[in-house]
Amino acid sequence: MHQTVVEMLARNAEHAERPDARFDDIQNTQFPDAVTVCCSDSRVLQDDMWDNDVPGEIFTVGNIGNRVTQPTSMGHLVSGDVMFPLWNTDTKVAIVVGHTGCGAVTTAFQYLTEDVIQPRGVKYCLEQLKPHLKEALEVLPQDELSDVAAINHLVEYNVDHQVQRLVDSDDVPEDVTVVGAVYDFQDVYSDQRGKVHVINVGGETDVATLREDNPEIADRIARLWEYGRTLTAEGT
């Protein structure tokens, strides 16, 4: 057996040996407060970013590029793994979380600007990002930005796109609060690594409006880009 698996199982043994009553009330049901849709990047720990170690609190969905829809014969539909908690566990909050330096967005960016060879499964996922990121590139001031900066702007644009797909979907209940955010571990928004910055609430992206409408989280609201014009992010 690969040593990595051996080590992971050893750590699980320690986990399972701990006296733990946290599962007592949720062994047969769950009512998570939120569903989070994050990139499956190994640096993005979905529960850890919210300092959560309580099972049953967060329904976590992960894929490359934090995508919320899937192409079907009926067009793009909100993925079942996102819809399940919204319909079946009375979950009223959906948070789309992108992250700085996203590998999926980086590869999609390269895919649009140069030749990139990827396995068919990866290419299929990138094809879901290409159309809206191509639109973003047409208005992004690339001549003013490094590739690294451009990619982080595209991360925001991708989050906005995913949020809008949830907002526009007839399948998502109207009483669900949809939020878009960026998890920053590269000191892009501030010097607090691991801080989550809210960039979109229900389709609203204007920083001033978001802060006015959500004063209790005003210090967590920041954007790098507002559709073609560069903004000063909090802490930079």
Short mmCIF file of C-alpha atoms in Angstrom, two decimals:
data_model
loop_
_atom_site.label_atom_id
_atom_site.label_comp_id
_atom_site.label_asym_id
_atom_site.label_seq_id
_atom_site.Cartn_x
_atom_site.Cartn_y
_atom_site.Cartn_z
CA MET A 1 0.00 0.00 0.00
CA HIS A 2 1.22 3.50 -0.81
CA GLN A 3 2.75 5.10 2.26
CA THR A 4 0.48 8.13 1.94
CA VAL A 5 -2.58 5.93 2.44
CA VAL A 6 -0.97 4.22 5.43
CA GLU A 7 -0.24 7.59 7.04
CA MET A 8 -3.72 8.93 6.34
CA LEU A 9 -5.34 5.86 7.92
CA ALA A 10 -3.07 6.24 10.95
CA ARG A 11 -4.26 9.80 11.40
CA ASN A 12 -7.86 8.60 11.02
CA ALA A 13 -7.27 6.05 13.79
CA GLU A 14 -6.36 8.92 16.11
CA HIS A 15 -9.45 10.79 14.96
CA ALA A 16 -11.74 7.82 15.60
CA GLU A 17 -10.29 7.08 19.04
CA ARG A 18 -11.31 10.46 20.41
CA PRO A 19 -14.45 10.33 22.58
CA ASP A 20 -16.90 12.22 20.41
CA ALA A 21 -20.60 12.88 20.91
CA ARG A 22 -20.81 15.36 18.05
CA PHE A 23 -22.56 12.79 15.83
CA ASP A 24 -25.22 11.82 18.38
CA ASP A 25 -27.90 14.20 17.08
CA ILE A 26 -27.06 13.94 13.38
CA GLN A 27 -26.48 10.25 12.79
CA ASN A 28 -29.75 9.95 10.88
CA THR A 29 -30.33 13.46 9.56
CA GLN A 30 -28.61 16.74 8.75
CA PHE A 31 -29.60 20.39 8.58
CA PRO A 32 -26.47 22.32 7.59
CA ASP A 33 -26.60 26.10 7.88
CA ALA A 34 -24.86 26.66 4.56
CA VAL A 35 -23.67 24.96 1.40
CA THR A 36 -20.25 26.12 0.26
CA VAL A 37 -19.00 25.64 -3.28
CA CYS A 38 -15.22 25.85 -3.26
CA CYS A 39 -12.39 24.99 -5.56
CA SER A 40 -11.06 21.52 -4.80
CA ASP A 41 -7.53 22.94 -4.59
CA SER A 42 -5.57 21.20 -1.81
CA ARG A 43 -4.76 24.57 -0.24
CA VAL A 44 -8.44 25.39 0.27
CA LEU A 45 -9.72 23.61 3.39
CA GLN A 46 -13.44 24.17 3.29
CA ASP A 47 -14.31 23.66 6.96
CA ASP A 48 -11.03 25.02 8.27
CA MET A 49 -11.48 28.39 6.55
CA TRP A 50 -14.58 28.94 8.69
CA ASP A 51 -12.81 27.54 11.78
CA ASN A 52 -15.42 24.78 11.82
CA ASP A 53 -14.85 21.33 13.28
CA VAL A 54 -18.49 20.51 13.98
CA PRO A 55 -20.06 17.88 11.68
CA GLY A 56 -23.43 18.83 10.24
CA GLU A 57 -22.79 22.58 10.05
CA ILE A 58 -21.60 23.01 6.45
CA PHE A 59 -22.49 21.04 3.31
CA THR A 60 -19.27 21.17 1.30
CA VAL A 61 -19.06 20.96 -2.48
CA GLY A 62 -15.73 21.02 -4.29
CA ASN A 63 -14.59 20.98 -7.91
CA ILE A 64 -11.96 22.72 -10.00
CA GLY A 65 -13.10 26.28 -10.62
CA ASN A 66 -15.88 26.26 -7.96
CA ARG A 67 -18.54 25.64 -10.61
CA VAL A 68 -22.21 25.54 -9.61
CA THR A 69 -23.78 24.24 -12.84
CA GLN A 70 -23.41 21.30 -15.17
CA PRO A 71 -24.25 21.11 -18.88
CA THR A 72 -27.21 18.87 -19.71
CA SER A 73 -29.49 18.24 -22.67
CA MET A 74 -31.74 20.91 -21.14
CA GLY A 75 -28.94 23.46 -20.90
CA HIS A 76 -26.89 24.40 -17.85
CA LEU A 77 -28.56 23.30 -14.62
CA VAL A 78 -27.47 23.93 -11.05
CA SER A 79 -25.52 20.83 -10.03
CA GLY A 80 -27.25 18.26 -7.89
CA ASP A 81 -24.56 18.46 -5.21
CA VAL A 82 -25.42 22.15 -4.76
CA MET A 83 -29.18 21.70 -5.04
CA PHE A 84 -29.40 18.76 -2.64
CA PRO A 85 -29.02 20.78 0.60
CA LEU A 86 -31.09 23.69 -0.72
CA TRP A 87 -34.03 21.36 -1.37
CA ASN A 88 -33.60 18.57 1.14
CA THR A 89 -31.96 19.88 4.32
CA ASP A 90 -33.58 23.33 4.69
CA THR A 91 -30.29 25.08 3.97
CA LYS A 92 -30.82 28.80 3.29
CA VAL A 93 -27.31 30.02 2.46
CA ALA A 94 -25.14 29.24 -0.56
CA ILE A 95 -21.58 30.60 -0.66
CA VAL A 96 -19.42 30.38 -3.77
CA VAL A 97 -15.75 30.60 -2.75
CA GLY A 98 -12.99 31.25 -5.25
CA HIS A 99 -9.39 31.65 -4.18
CA THR A 100 -6.34 33.64 -5.15
CA GLY A 101 -3.99 31.93 -7.57
CA CYS A 102 -6.69 29.46 -8.64
CA GLY A 103 -5.13 26.69 -10.72
CA ALA A 104 -8.31 26.08 -12.72
CA VAL A 105 -8.64 29.75 -13.66
CA THR A 106 -4.91 29.90 -14.39
CA THR A 107 -5.13 26.92 -16.73
CA ALA A 108 -8.28 28.30 -18.39
CA PHE A 109 -6.44 31.60 -18.87
CA GLN A 110 -3.55 29.74 -20.50
CA TYR A 111 -6.05 27.74 -22.52
CA LEU A 112 -7.44 31.01 -23.93
CA THR A 113 -4.08 32.67 -24.59
CA GLU A 114 -1.82 29.79 -25.64
CA ASP A 115 -1.78 26.08 -26.45
CA VAL A 116 -2.36 23.91 -23.40
CA ILE A 117 -2.49 20.12 -23.30
CA GLN A 118 -4.71 18.59 -20.60
CA PRO A 119 -6.42 15.22 -20.07
CA ARG A 120 -9.94 15.03 -21.47
CA GLY A 121 -11.62 15.18 -18.06
CA VAL A 122 -9.75 18.36 -17.11
CA LYS A 123 -10.43 19.85 -20.53
CA TYR A 124 -14.14 19.17 -20.05
CA CYS A 125 -14.13 21.15 -16.79
CA LEU A 126 -12.13 24.00 -18.34
CA GLU A 127 -14.65 24.18 -21.18
CA GLN A 128 -17.23 25.21 -18.58
CA LEU A 129 -15.06 28.17 -17.57
CA LYS A 130 -13.86 29.28 -20.99
CA PRO A 131 -16.91 31.18 -22.32
CA HIS A 132 -17.32 33.67 -19.47
CA LEU A 133 -13.58 34.03 -18.86
CA LYS A 134 -13.15 34.83 -22.56
CA GLU A 135 -15.74 37.59 -22.14
CA ALA A 136 -13.83 38.88 -19.14
CA LEU A 137 -10.55 38.97 -21.05
CA GLU A 138 -12.16 41.23 -23.64
CA VAL A 139 -12.74 43.95 -21.03
CA LEU A 140 -9.86 43.21 -18.67
CA PRO A 141 -7.08 45.83 -18.89
CA GLN A 142 -4.45 43.15 -19.55
CA ASP A 143 -1.83 45.65 -20.70
CA GLU A 144 -1.93 47.17 -17.21
CA LEU A 145 -1.71 43.89 -15.32
CA SER A 146 0.75 41.05 -14.90
CA ASP A 147 -0.56 37.58 -15.69
CA VAL A 148 -0.74 36.86 -11.96
CA ALA A 149 -2.86 39.95 -11.33
CA ALA A 150 -5.04 39.22 -14.37
CA ILE A 151 -5.73 35.72 -13.06
CA ASN A 152 -6.85 37.04 -9.67
CA HIS A 153 -9.19 39.47 -11.44
CA LEU A 154 -10.58 36.52 -13.40
CA VAL A 155 -11.06 34.62 -10.14
CA GLU A 156 -13.48 37.36 -9.07
CA TYR A 157 -15.21 37.34 -12.44
CA ASN A 158 -15.67 33.57 -12.21
CA VAL A 159 -17.18 33.86 -8.73
CA ASP A 160 -19.57 36.54 -10.02
CA HIS A 161 -20.59 34.28 -12.88
CA GLN A 162 -21.28 31.33 -10.60
CA VAL A 163 -23.29 33.51 -8.20
CA GLN A 164 -25.36 34.86 -11.07
CA ARG A 165 -26.16 31.35 -12.23
CA LEU A 166 -27.55 30.55 -8.80
CA VAL A 167 -29.48 33.83 -8.63
CA ASP A 168 -30.97 33.31 -12.10
CA SER A 169 -31.91 29.66 -11.60
CA ASP A 170 -35.58 28.83 -11.18
CA ASP A 171 -34.53 25.78 -9.17
CA VAL A 172 -32.88 27.74 -6.35
CA PRO A 173 -35.51 28.78 -3.77
CA GLU A 174 -36.06 32.54 -3.59
CA ASP A 175 -35.35 32.67 0.15
CA VAL A 176 -31.79 31.37 -0.27
CA THR A 177 -29.07 33.95 0.36
CA VAL A 178 -26.36 33.65 -2.31
CA VAL A 179 -22.91 35.03 -1.53
CA GLY A 180 -19.68 35.16 -3.55
CA ALA A 181 -16.31 35.34 -1.84
CA VAL A 182 -12.58 34.92 -2.40
CA TYR A 183 -10.27 33.06 -0.01
CA ASP A 184 -6.90 34.79 -0.01
CA PHE A 185 -3.72 32.99 1.03
CA GLN A 186 -1.39 35.01 -1.22
CA ASP A 187 -1.56 38.47 0.42
CA VAL A 188 -3.52 39.86 -2.54
CA TYR A 189 -6.29 41.63 -0.61
CA SER A 190 -4.56 42.11 2.73
CA ASP A 191 -1.74 40.74 4.86
CA GLN A 192 -4.09 38.33 6.63
CA ARG A 193 -3.53 35.00 4.93
CA GLY A 194 -6.63 32.83 4.93
CA LYS A 195 -9.07 35.73 5.16
CA VAL A 196 -12.33 35.40 3.22
CA HIS A 197 -13.34 38.54 1.32
CA VAL A 198 -16.97 38.95 0.27
CA ILE A 199 -17.26 40.31 -3.28
CA ASN A 200 -20.86 39.58 -4.24
CA VAL A 201 -24.20 39.27 -2.47
CA GLY A 202 -27.16 38.14 -4.52
CA GLY A 203 -25.63 39.51 -7.71
CA GLU A 204 -24.69 42.91 -6.27
CA THR A 205 -20.97 43.65 -6.81
CA ASP A 206 -20.58 47.37 -6.08
CA VAL A 207 -18.36 47.64 -3.00
CA ALA A 208 -19.97 50.83 -1.64
CA THR A 209 -23.46 49.39 -2.02
CA LEU A 210 -22.46 46.08 -0.48
CA ARG A 211 -20.95 47.81 2.55
CA GLU A 212 -24.00 50.03 2.97
CA ASP A 213 -26.40 47.11 2.69
CA ASN A 214 -24.32 44.81 4.91
CA PRO A 215 -22.72 47.02 7.59
CA GLU A 216 -22.13 44.07 9.93
CA ILE A 217 -19.57 42.63 7.48
CA ALA A 218 -18.37 45.89 5.88
CA ASP A 219 -14.76 45.16 6.85
CA ARG A 220 -14.91 41.84 4.96
CA ILE A 221 -16.12 43.34 1.67
CA ALA A 222 -13.53 44.13 -1.00
CA ARG A 223 -12.94 43.71 -4.71
CA LEU A 224 -9.98 43.93 -7.04
CA TRP A 225 -12.07 44.55 -10.11
CA GLU A 226 -15.43 46.10 -10.90
CA TYR A 227 -16.11 45.07 -14.48
CA GLY A 228 -13.32 46.77 -16.32
CA ARG A 229 -11.95 49.21 -13.78
CA THR A 230 -9.40 48.40 -11.13
CA LEU A 231 -10.43 49.15 -7.55
CA THR A 232 -8.33 49.47 -4.43
CA ALA A 233 -8.93 46.42 -2.29
CA GLU A 234 -9.13 46.63 1.49
CA GLY A 235 -5.73 46.54 3.07
CA THR A 236 -3.71 47.19 -0.10
#
